[in-house]
Amino acid sequence: MSDYLLPDEITRLAERVIAENAEAGRKVALAESCTGGLVAGALTEVAGSSAVLDRGFVTYSNEAKMESLGVARDIIETFGAVSIACVWAMAQGALERSGADVAVAISGVAGPGGGTTIKPVGTVVFARATRDMEGEPEGELKHFDGGEGPGARASIRRQATLCALELLLP
């Protein structure tokens, strides 16, 4: 049995995120939707994470995204919660509402339902914003396989957690 709650590959990457950000003197914040706090949970598995993790926002509902992170209603109504525009706004909101130097936002369709032709199950969008950056935050849309059958939802959320942790590396 592992000494950690989460899978080893997630914990090992979280350890790197904590170590490398601590060395760089950076604080991080998260705005999570489909991962439901897994990224923040992975970071807090690591002793010393309080030196790096400023805070995490779990904004699963559209209302939470608007209220907690300041995402504009028209962004959600026009582009949807699973869009680059939405995660850009989420990352900016997390940065503005924290003492962090970098914020990563995640939103997606983990399934098994909720997918559409345009945004099928496994579609996950990410954004990273850094304090005092010029221009728009970085954004990326990914499609993770494994959207069918038992364990599919967990697989998509695990892959999204790993991707978000990668985005937190300096």
Short mmCIF file of N, CA and C in Angstrom, two decimals:
data_model
loop_
_atom_site.label_atom_id
_atom_site.label_comp_id
_atom_site.label_asym_id
_atom_site.label_seq_id
_atom_site.Cartn_x
_atom_site.Cartn_y
_atom_site.Cartn_z
N MET A 1 0.83 -1.19 0.00
CA MET A 1 0.00 0.00 0.00
C MET A 1 0.87 1.25 0.00
N SER A 2 0.46 2.23 -0.74
CA SER A 2 1.19 3.49 -0.86
C SER A 2 1.03 4.33 0.40
N ASP A 3 1.98 5.19 0.63
CA ASP A 3 1.89 6.13 1.75
C ASP A 3 1.04 7.34 1.38
N TYR A 4 0.56 7.39 0.14
CA TYR A 4 -0.21 8.53 -0.34
C TYR A 4 -1.62 8.11 -0.73
N LEU A 5 -2.51 9.05 -0.68
CA LEU A 5 -3.90 8.83 -1.02
C LEU A 5 -4.08 8.66 -2.53
N LEU A 6 -3.33 9.43 -3.31
CA LEU A 6 -3.48 9.45 -4.77
C LEU A 6 -2.45 8.55 -5.44
N PRO A 7 -2.67 8.22 -6.73
CA PRO A 7 -1.71 7.36 -7.46
C PRO A 7 -0.29 7.93 -7.45
N ASP A 8 0.68 7.04 -7.46
CA ASP A 8 2.08 7.44 -7.39
C ASP A 8 2.49 8.42 -8.47
N GLU A 9 2.02 8.23 -9.71
CA GLU A 9 2.43 9.13 -10.79
C GLU A 9 1.97 10.56 -10.53
N ILE A 10 0.80 10.72 -9.92
CA ILE A 10 0.31 12.05 -9.58
C ILE A 10 1.13 12.62 -8.42
N THR A 11 1.38 11.81 -7.40
CA THR A 11 2.13 12.28 -6.24
C THR A 11 3.56 12.66 -6.62
N ARG A 12 4.21 11.86 -7.47
CA ARG A 12 5.58 12.19 -7.89
C ARG A 12 5.62 13.52 -8.63
N LEU A 13 4.65 13.76 -9.50
CA LEU A 13 4.61 15.02 -10.23
C LEU A 13 4.30 16.17 -9.28
N ALA A 14 3.41 15.96 -8.33
CA ALA A 14 3.10 16.99 -7.33
C ALA A 14 4.35 17.33 -6.51
N GLU A 15 5.15 16.34 -6.17
CA GLU A 15 6.40 16.59 -5.45
C GLU A 15 7.32 17.50 -6.26
N ARG A 16 7.41 17.24 -7.57
CA ARG A 16 8.22 18.11 -8.45
C ARG A 16 7.67 19.53 -8.47
N VAL A 17 6.35 19.66 -8.59
CA VAL A 17 5.72 20.99 -8.62
C VAL A 17 6.06 21.76 -7.35
N ILE A 18 5.94 21.10 -6.20
CA ILE A 18 6.24 21.77 -4.93
C ILE A 18 7.72 22.14 -4.87
N ALA A 19 8.60 21.20 -5.16
CA ALA A 19 10.04 21.45 -5.06
C ALA A 19 10.49 22.56 -6.01
N GLU A 20 10.08 22.47 -7.27
CA GLU A 20 10.55 23.44 -8.26
C GLU A 20 9.96 24.83 -8.04
N ASN A 21 8.70 24.90 -7.61
CA ASN A 21 8.12 26.21 -7.34
C ASN A 21 8.70 26.81 -6.06
N ALA A 22 8.98 25.98 -5.06
CA ALA A 22 9.62 26.48 -3.83
C ALA A 22 10.98 27.05 -4.16
N GLU A 23 11.72 26.33 -5.00
CA GLU A 23 13.05 26.80 -5.40
C GLU A 23 12.97 28.11 -6.17
N ALA A 24 11.92 28.26 -6.97
CA ALA A 24 11.74 29.49 -7.76
C ALA A 24 11.09 30.61 -6.95
N GLY A 25 10.66 30.29 -5.72
CA GLY A 25 10.01 31.29 -4.88
C GLY A 25 8.62 31.67 -5.37
N ARG A 26 7.93 30.71 -6.03
CA ARG A 26 6.61 30.98 -6.60
C ARG A 26 5.50 30.36 -5.77
N LYS A 27 4.40 31.08 -5.67
CA LYS A 27 3.15 30.58 -5.07
C LYS A 27 2.20 30.25 -6.21
N VAL A 28 1.37 29.24 -6.02
CA VAL A 28 0.42 28.82 -7.05
C VAL A 28 -1.00 28.83 -6.50
N ALA A 29 -1.95 29.01 -7.42
CA ALA A 29 -3.38 28.93 -7.12
C ALA A 29 -4.03 28.09 -8.20
N LEU A 30 -5.17 27.49 -7.85
CA LEU A 30 -5.90 26.64 -8.78
C LEU A 30 -7.34 27.05 -8.86
N ALA A 31 -7.91 26.90 -10.05
CA ALA A 31 -9.35 27.06 -10.27
C ALA A 31 -9.79 25.78 -10.96
N GLU A 32 -10.43 24.89 -10.21
CA GLU A 32 -10.77 23.57 -10.72
C GLU A 32 -12.28 23.40 -10.87
N SER A 33 -12.64 22.76 -11.97
CA SER A 33 -14.03 22.37 -12.17
C SER A 33 -14.09 20.85 -12.25
N CYS A 34 -13.84 20.25 -13.40
CA CYS A 34 -14.02 18.80 -13.56
C CYS A 34 -13.08 17.97 -12.69
N THR A 35 -11.97 18.52 -12.25
CA THR A 35 -11.07 17.78 -11.38
C THR A 35 -11.49 17.89 -9.91
N GLY A 36 -12.43 18.74 -9.60
CA GLY A 36 -13.03 18.78 -8.28
C GLY A 36 -12.08 18.91 -7.10
N GLY A 37 -10.95 19.55 -7.29
CA GLY A 37 -9.99 19.72 -6.20
C GLY A 37 -8.87 18.70 -6.18
N LEU A 38 -8.84 17.80 -7.17
CA LEU A 38 -7.80 16.78 -7.19
C LEU A 38 -6.40 17.37 -7.32
N VAL A 39 -6.25 18.45 -8.07
CA VAL A 39 -4.93 19.04 -8.25
C VAL A 39 -4.45 19.63 -6.93
N ALA A 40 -5.31 20.37 -6.26
CA ALA A 40 -4.96 20.91 -4.94
C ALA A 40 -4.71 19.77 -3.97
N GLY A 41 -5.53 18.73 -4.04
CA GLY A 41 -5.34 17.57 -3.18
C GLY A 41 -3.99 16.90 -3.42
N ALA A 42 -3.58 16.81 -4.67
CA ALA A 42 -2.28 16.22 -4.99
C ALA A 42 -1.15 17.04 -4.40
N LEU A 43 -1.26 18.36 -4.49
CA LEU A 43 -0.21 19.22 -3.95
C LEU A 43 -0.14 19.10 -2.42
N THR A 44 -1.29 18.99 -1.78
CA THR A 44 -1.28 18.91 -0.32
C THR A 44 -0.88 17.53 0.20
N GLU A 45 -0.71 16.55 -0.68
CA GLU A 45 -0.13 15.26 -0.30
C GLU A 45 1.34 15.42 0.06
N VAL A 46 1.95 16.51 -0.41
CA VAL A 46 3.39 16.71 -0.28
C VAL A 46 3.68 17.57 0.95
N ALA A 47 4.53 17.07 1.82
CA ALA A 47 4.95 17.85 2.98
C ALA A 47 5.64 19.12 2.49
N GLY A 48 5.31 20.23 3.10
CA GLY A 48 5.91 21.51 2.70
C GLY A 48 5.12 22.23 1.64
N SER A 49 3.97 21.68 1.26
CA SER A 49 3.18 22.30 0.18
C SER A 49 2.68 23.69 0.56
N SER A 50 2.57 23.98 1.84
CA SER A 50 2.08 25.31 2.24
C SER A 50 3.03 26.43 1.82
N ALA A 51 4.27 26.10 1.53
CA ALA A 51 5.21 27.10 1.04
C ALA A 51 4.91 27.49 -0.41
N VAL A 52 4.11 26.69 -1.10
CA VAL A 52 3.85 26.91 -2.53
C VAL A 52 2.37 27.13 -2.84
N LEU A 53 1.50 26.31 -2.29
CA LEU A 53 0.08 26.40 -2.61
C LEU A 53 -0.56 27.53 -1.81
N ASP A 54 -1.01 28.56 -2.53
CA ASP A 54 -1.70 29.68 -1.87
C ASP A 54 -3.14 29.30 -1.59
N ARG A 55 -3.86 28.84 -2.63
CA ARG A 55 -5.26 28.44 -2.47
C ARG A 55 -5.77 27.75 -3.71
N GLY A 56 -6.90 27.08 -3.54
CA GLY A 56 -7.59 26.45 -4.65
C GLY A 56 -9.06 26.79 -4.60
N PHE A 57 -9.63 26.99 -5.77
CA PHE A 57 -11.06 27.25 -5.91
C PHE A 57 -11.67 26.06 -6.64
N VAL A 58 -12.64 25.40 -6.03
CA VAL A 58 -13.38 24.35 -6.72
C VAL A 58 -14.69 24.99 -7.13
N THR A 59 -14.79 25.30 -8.40
CA THR A 59 -15.95 26.01 -8.94
C THR A 59 -16.63 25.11 -9.96
N TYR A 60 -17.36 24.15 -9.45
CA TYR A 60 -17.98 23.14 -10.30
C TYR A 60 -19.16 23.69 -11.07
N SER A 61 -19.97 24.50 -10.43
CA SER A 61 -21.15 25.07 -11.10
C SER A 61 -20.78 26.37 -11.83
N ASN A 62 -21.61 26.72 -12.80
CA ASN A 62 -21.41 27.99 -13.50
C ASN A 62 -21.55 29.16 -12.53
N GLU A 63 -22.49 29.06 -11.59
CA GLU A 63 -22.68 30.12 -10.60
C GLU A 63 -21.42 30.32 -9.77
N ALA A 64 -20.78 29.23 -9.38
CA ALA A 64 -19.55 29.33 -8.59
C ALA A 64 -18.44 29.99 -9.41
N LYS A 65 -18.35 29.66 -10.68
CA LYS A 65 -17.34 30.29 -11.54
C LYS A 65 -17.56 31.81 -11.58
N MET A 66 -18.81 32.21 -11.68
CA MET A 66 -19.12 33.65 -11.75
C MET A 66 -18.90 34.32 -10.38
N GLU A 67 -19.42 33.72 -9.32
CA GLU A 67 -19.35 34.33 -7.99
C GLU A 67 -17.94 34.30 -7.39
N SER A 68 -17.27 33.18 -7.46
CA SER A 68 -15.97 33.03 -6.80
C SER A 68 -14.80 33.55 -7.62
N LEU A 69 -14.92 33.47 -8.95
CA LEU A 69 -13.79 33.82 -9.81
C LEU A 69 -14.06 35.02 -10.71
N GLY A 70 -15.29 35.51 -10.72
CA GLY A 70 -15.61 36.68 -11.54
C GLY A 70 -15.75 36.39 -13.02
N VAL A 71 -16.01 35.13 -13.39
CA VAL A 71 -16.22 34.81 -14.80
C VAL A 71 -17.52 35.49 -15.24
N ALA A 72 -17.45 36.21 -16.33
CA ALA A 72 -18.62 36.95 -16.83
C ALA A 72 -19.68 35.98 -17.36
N ARG A 73 -20.92 36.26 -17.04
CA ARG A 73 -22.04 35.43 -17.50
C ARG A 73 -22.03 35.28 -19.02
N ASP A 74 -21.71 36.36 -19.73
CA ASP A 74 -21.74 36.27 -21.20
C ASP A 74 -20.68 35.32 -21.75
N ILE A 75 -19.59 35.12 -21.04
CA ILE A 75 -18.58 34.14 -21.47
C ILE A 75 -19.18 32.74 -21.41
N ILE A 76 -19.83 32.43 -20.29
CA ILE A 76 -20.43 31.10 -20.12
C ILE A 76 -21.58 30.90 -21.10
N GLU A 77 -22.42 31.91 -21.26
CA GLU A 77 -23.57 31.79 -22.17
C GLU A 77 -23.14 31.70 -23.63
N THR A 78 -22.07 32.39 -24.00
CA THR A 78 -21.62 32.40 -25.39
C THR A 78 -20.76 31.20 -25.73
N PHE A 79 -19.79 30.88 -24.88
CA PHE A 79 -18.80 29.85 -25.19
C PHE A 79 -18.98 28.56 -24.39
N GLY A 80 -19.65 28.64 -23.26
CA GLY A 80 -19.82 27.49 -22.38
C GLY A 80 -18.74 27.41 -21.33
N ALA A 81 -18.99 26.61 -20.29
CA ALA A 81 -18.03 26.46 -19.21
C ALA A 81 -16.80 25.67 -19.65
N VAL A 82 -16.96 24.82 -20.66
CA VAL A 82 -15.84 24.05 -21.19
C VAL A 82 -15.35 24.76 -22.44
N SER A 83 -14.63 25.86 -22.21
CA SER A 83 -14.10 26.66 -23.32
C SER A 83 -12.83 27.35 -22.87
N ILE A 84 -11.99 27.67 -23.84
CA ILE A 84 -10.77 28.41 -23.54
C ILE A 84 -11.12 29.75 -22.90
N ALA A 85 -12.15 30.43 -23.41
CA ALA A 85 -12.55 31.72 -22.85
C ALA A 85 -12.89 31.60 -21.37
N CYS A 86 -13.60 30.55 -21.00
CA CYS A 86 -14.00 30.37 -19.61
C CYS A 86 -12.79 30.08 -18.73
N VAL A 87 -11.91 29.17 -19.14
CA VAL A 87 -10.76 28.87 -18.28
C VAL A 87 -9.78 30.03 -18.22
N TRP A 88 -9.68 30.83 -19.28
CA TRP A 88 -8.86 32.04 -19.20
C TRP A 88 -9.40 32.94 -18.09
N ALA A 89 -10.71 33.15 -18.09
CA ALA A 89 -11.33 34.00 -17.08
C ALA A 89 -11.17 33.38 -15.68
N MET A 90 -11.29 32.05 -15.59
CA MET A 90 -11.10 31.38 -14.30
C MET A 90 -9.68 31.58 -13.79
N ALA A 91 -8.68 31.40 -14.65
CA ALA A 91 -7.28 31.57 -14.24
C ALA A 91 -7.01 33.00 -13.80
N GLN A 92 -7.51 33.95 -14.56
CA GLN A 92 -7.33 35.37 -14.19
C GLN A 92 -8.01 35.66 -12.87
N GLY A 93 -9.23 35.13 -12.68
CA GLY A 93 -9.95 35.34 -11.43
C GLY A 93 -9.21 34.75 -10.23
N ALA A 94 -8.65 33.56 -10.40
CA ALA A 94 -7.89 32.92 -9.32
C ALA A 94 -6.66 33.74 -8.98
N LEU A 95 -6.01 34.26 -9.99
CA LEU A 95 -4.81 35.07 -9.78
C LEU A 95 -5.16 36.36 -9.05
N GLU A 96 -6.23 37.02 -9.50
CA GLU A 96 -6.65 38.28 -8.89
C GLU A 96 -7.12 38.11 -7.45
N ARG A 97 -7.64 36.94 -7.12
CA ARG A 97 -8.21 36.71 -5.79
C ARG A 97 -7.25 35.96 -4.87
N SER A 98 -5.98 35.91 -5.23
CA SER A 98 -5.00 35.18 -4.43
C SER A 98 -3.70 35.96 -4.35
N GLY A 99 -2.78 35.40 -3.59
CA GLY A 99 -1.44 35.96 -3.52
C GLY A 99 -0.47 35.15 -4.37
N ALA A 100 -1.00 34.41 -5.32
CA ALA A 100 -0.18 33.51 -6.15
C ALA A 100 0.53 34.25 -7.27
N ASP A 101 1.59 33.62 -7.75
CA ASP A 101 2.34 34.13 -8.90
C ASP A 101 1.86 33.48 -10.18
N VAL A 102 1.26 32.30 -10.07
CA VAL A 102 0.74 31.58 -11.23
C VAL A 102 -0.55 30.87 -10.82
N ALA A 103 -1.51 30.86 -11.76
CA ALA A 103 -2.77 30.15 -11.53
C ALA A 103 -3.07 29.28 -12.73
N VAL A 104 -3.58 28.10 -12.46
CA VAL A 104 -4.00 27.19 -13.51
C VAL A 104 -5.48 26.90 -13.30
N ALA A 105 -6.23 26.90 -14.41
CA ALA A 105 -7.66 26.61 -14.39
C ALA A 105 -7.95 25.41 -15.27
N ILE A 106 -8.94 24.62 -14.83
CA ILE A 106 -9.33 23.38 -15.53
C ILE A 106 -10.84 23.29 -15.58
N SER A 107 -11.39 22.96 -16.75
CA SER A 107 -12.82 22.70 -16.90
C SER A 107 -12.98 21.66 -18.00
N GLY A 108 -13.93 20.75 -17.84
CA GLY A 108 -14.07 19.73 -18.87
C GLY A 108 -15.30 18.86 -18.69
N VAL A 109 -15.39 17.89 -19.59
CA VAL A 109 -16.49 16.92 -19.58
C VAL A 109 -15.89 15.56 -19.22
N ALA A 110 -16.05 15.18 -17.95
CA ALA A 110 -15.45 13.93 -17.47
C ALA A 110 -16.34 12.72 -17.75
N GLY A 111 -17.61 12.95 -18.00
CA GLY A 111 -18.51 11.86 -18.36
C GLY A 111 -19.06 11.13 -17.15
N PRO A 112 -19.78 10.05 -17.37
CA PRO A 112 -19.98 9.43 -18.66
C PRO A 112 -20.97 10.18 -19.55
N GLY A 113 -21.81 11.03 -18.98
CA GLY A 113 -22.74 11.83 -19.78
C GLY A 113 -22.23 13.24 -19.91
N GLY A 114 -23.05 14.09 -20.52
CA GLY A 114 -22.73 15.50 -20.62
C GLY A 114 -21.97 15.91 -21.87
N GLY A 115 -21.49 14.95 -22.63
CA GLY A 115 -20.76 15.29 -23.85
C GLY A 115 -21.69 15.64 -24.99
N THR A 116 -21.16 16.39 -25.95
CA THR A 116 -21.88 16.74 -27.16
C THR A 116 -21.01 16.41 -28.36
N THR A 117 -21.54 16.59 -29.53
CA THR A 117 -20.74 16.37 -30.74
C THR A 117 -19.54 17.31 -30.77
N ILE A 118 -19.77 18.54 -30.36
CA ILE A 118 -18.70 19.55 -30.38
C ILE A 118 -17.74 19.36 -29.21
N LYS A 119 -18.27 19.01 -28.04
CA LYS A 119 -17.46 18.81 -26.85
C LYS A 119 -17.78 17.43 -26.27
N PRO A 120 -17.18 16.39 -26.87
CA PRO A 120 -17.47 15.03 -26.38
C PRO A 120 -16.84 14.77 -25.01
N VAL A 121 -17.30 13.69 -24.37
CA VAL A 121 -16.71 13.27 -23.11
C VAL A 121 -15.20 13.12 -23.32
N GLY A 122 -14.44 13.65 -22.39
CA GLY A 122 -12.98 13.63 -22.49
C GLY A 122 -12.41 14.96 -22.91
N THR A 123 -13.26 15.92 -23.29
CA THR A 123 -12.80 17.26 -23.65
C THR A 123 -12.49 18.03 -22.37
N VAL A 124 -11.26 18.51 -22.26
CA VAL A 124 -10.85 19.27 -21.08
C VAL A 124 -10.03 20.46 -21.56
N VAL A 125 -10.32 21.63 -20.98
CA VAL A 125 -9.59 22.85 -21.33
C VAL A 125 -8.81 23.33 -20.11
N PHE A 126 -7.66 23.91 -20.39
CA PHE A 126 -6.74 24.38 -19.36
C PHE A 126 -6.29 25.79 -19.70
N ALA A 127 -5.99 26.58 -18.69
CA ALA A 127 -5.36 27.88 -18.89
C ALA A 127 -4.39 28.13 -17.74
N ARG A 128 -3.33 28.87 -18.06
CA ARG A 128 -2.34 29.28 -17.06
C ARG A 128 -2.15 30.78 -17.18
N ALA A 129 -2.24 31.45 -16.06
CA ALA A 129 -2.01 32.89 -16.01
C ALA A 129 -0.92 33.15 -14.98
N THR A 130 -0.05 34.08 -15.30
CA THR A 130 1.00 34.46 -14.36
C THR A 130 0.87 35.95 -14.04
N ARG A 131 1.21 36.28 -12.81
CA ARG A 131 1.12 37.65 -12.35
C ARG A 131 2.01 38.54 -13.21
N ASP A 132 1.52 39.70 -13.52
CA ASP A 132 2.24 40.71 -14.31
C ASP A 132 2.55 40.25 -15.73
N MET A 133 1.79 39.30 -16.24
CA MET A 133 2.01 38.85 -17.61
C MET A 133 1.40 39.85 -18.59
N GLU A 134 1.91 39.86 -19.76
CA GLU A 134 1.36 40.70 -20.81
C GLU A 134 0.54 39.82 -21.74
N GLY A 135 -0.57 40.34 -22.22
CA GLY A 135 -1.41 39.59 -23.14
C GLY A 135 -2.31 38.62 -22.41
N GLU A 136 -2.85 37.69 -23.16
CA GLU A 136 -3.80 36.71 -22.63
C GLU A 136 -3.08 35.55 -21.94
N PRO A 137 -3.76 34.89 -21.00
CA PRO A 137 -3.19 33.68 -20.41
C PRO A 137 -3.03 32.59 -21.48
N GLU A 138 -2.21 31.62 -21.19
CA GLU A 138 -2.03 30.49 -22.09
C GLU A 138 -3.23 29.56 -21.94
N GLY A 139 -3.73 29.03 -23.06
CA GLY A 139 -4.86 28.12 -23.00
C GLY A 139 -4.66 26.93 -23.91
N GLU A 140 -5.28 25.82 -23.55
CA GLU A 140 -5.13 24.60 -24.34
C GLU A 140 -6.37 23.73 -24.19
N LEU A 141 -6.84 23.16 -25.29
CA LEU A 141 -7.93 22.21 -25.28
C LEU A 141 -7.34 20.84 -25.57
N LYS A 142 -7.72 19.85 -24.75
CA LYS A 142 -7.24 18.48 -24.95
C LYS A 142 -8.43 17.55 -24.96
N HIS A 143 -8.23 16.42 -25.62
CA HIS A 143 -9.23 15.35 -25.56
C HIS A 143 -8.54 14.11 -25.02
N PHE A 144 -9.03 13.65 -23.87
CA PHE A 144 -8.48 12.46 -23.23
C PHE A 144 -9.36 11.27 -23.57
N ASP A 145 -8.71 10.17 -23.94
CA ASP A 145 -9.42 8.93 -24.22
C ASP A 145 -9.88 8.29 -22.93
N GLY A 146 -10.77 7.33 -23.07
CA GLY A 146 -11.24 6.58 -21.92
C GLY A 146 -12.61 7.01 -21.46
N GLY A 147 -13.39 7.62 -22.35
CA GLY A 147 -14.69 8.14 -21.98
C GLY A 147 -15.81 7.12 -21.90
N GLU A 148 -15.53 5.86 -22.11
CA GLU A 148 -16.57 4.82 -22.08
C GLU A 148 -16.25 3.80 -21.00
N GLY A 149 -17.29 3.22 -20.43
CA GLY A 149 -17.13 2.09 -19.53
C GLY A 149 -16.70 2.43 -18.12
N PRO A 150 -16.57 1.37 -17.30
CA PRO A 150 -16.18 1.56 -15.90
C PRO A 150 -14.81 2.21 -15.79
N GLY A 151 -14.70 3.13 -14.89
CA GLY A 151 -13.41 3.78 -14.67
C GLY A 151 -13.11 4.91 -15.63
N ALA A 152 -13.99 5.14 -16.61
CA ALA A 152 -13.72 6.17 -17.62
C ALA A 152 -13.63 7.56 -17.00
N ARG A 153 -14.57 7.90 -16.16
CA ARG A 153 -14.58 9.22 -15.52
C ARG A 153 -13.29 9.42 -14.71
N ALA A 154 -12.92 8.41 -13.94
CA ALA A 154 -11.70 8.50 -13.14
C ALA A 154 -10.47 8.67 -14.02
N SER A 155 -10.45 7.96 -15.15
CA SER A 155 -9.32 8.06 -16.07
C SER A 155 -9.18 9.47 -16.63
N ILE A 156 -10.27 10.06 -17.04
CA ILE A 156 -10.24 11.42 -17.60
C ILE A 156 -9.80 12.41 -16.53
N ARG A 157 -10.33 12.29 -15.33
CA ARG A 157 -9.96 13.21 -14.26
C ARG A 157 -8.49 13.03 -13.87
N ARG A 158 -7.99 11.80 -13.88
CA ARG A 158 -6.58 11.54 -13.58
C ARG A 158 -5.67 12.19 -14.63
N GLN A 159 -6.02 12.02 -15.91
CA GLN A 159 -5.23 12.61 -16.98
C GLN A 159 -5.25 14.14 -16.90
N ALA A 160 -6.41 14.70 -16.58
CA ALA A 160 -6.53 16.15 -16.46
C ALA A 160 -5.70 16.67 -15.29
N THR A 161 -5.68 15.92 -14.20
CA THR A 161 -4.88 16.31 -13.03
C THR A 161 -3.40 16.33 -13.38
N LEU A 162 -2.94 15.31 -14.08
CA LEU A 162 -1.54 15.27 -14.50
C LEU A 162 -1.18 16.45 -15.40
N CYS A 163 -2.06 16.76 -16.34
CA CYS A 163 -1.81 17.87 -17.26
C CYS A 163 -1.74 19.20 -16.48
N ALA A 164 -2.65 19.38 -15.55
CA ALA A 164 -2.66 20.62 -14.77
C ALA A 164 -1.39 20.74 -13.92
N LEU A 165 -0.96 19.64 -13.34
CA LEU A 165 0.29 19.67 -12.57
C LEU A 165 1.47 20.05 -13.45
N GLU A 166 1.52 19.52 -14.66
CA GLU A 166 2.59 19.89 -15.61
C GLU A 166 2.60 21.40 -15.85
N LEU A 167 1.39 21.98 -15.98
CA LEU A 167 1.29 23.42 -16.24
C LEU A 167 1.77 24.27 -15.07
N LEU A 168 1.84 23.67 -13.88
CA LEU A 168 2.31 24.39 -12.70
C LEU A 168 3.83 24.38 -12.54
N LEU A 169 4.51 23.59 -13.36
CA LEU A 169 5.98 23.58 -13.29
C LEU A 169 6.55 24.88 -13.84
N PRO A 170 7.58 25.41 -13.16
CA PRO A 170 8.18 26.68 -13.65
C PRO A 170 8.85 26.50 -15.01
#
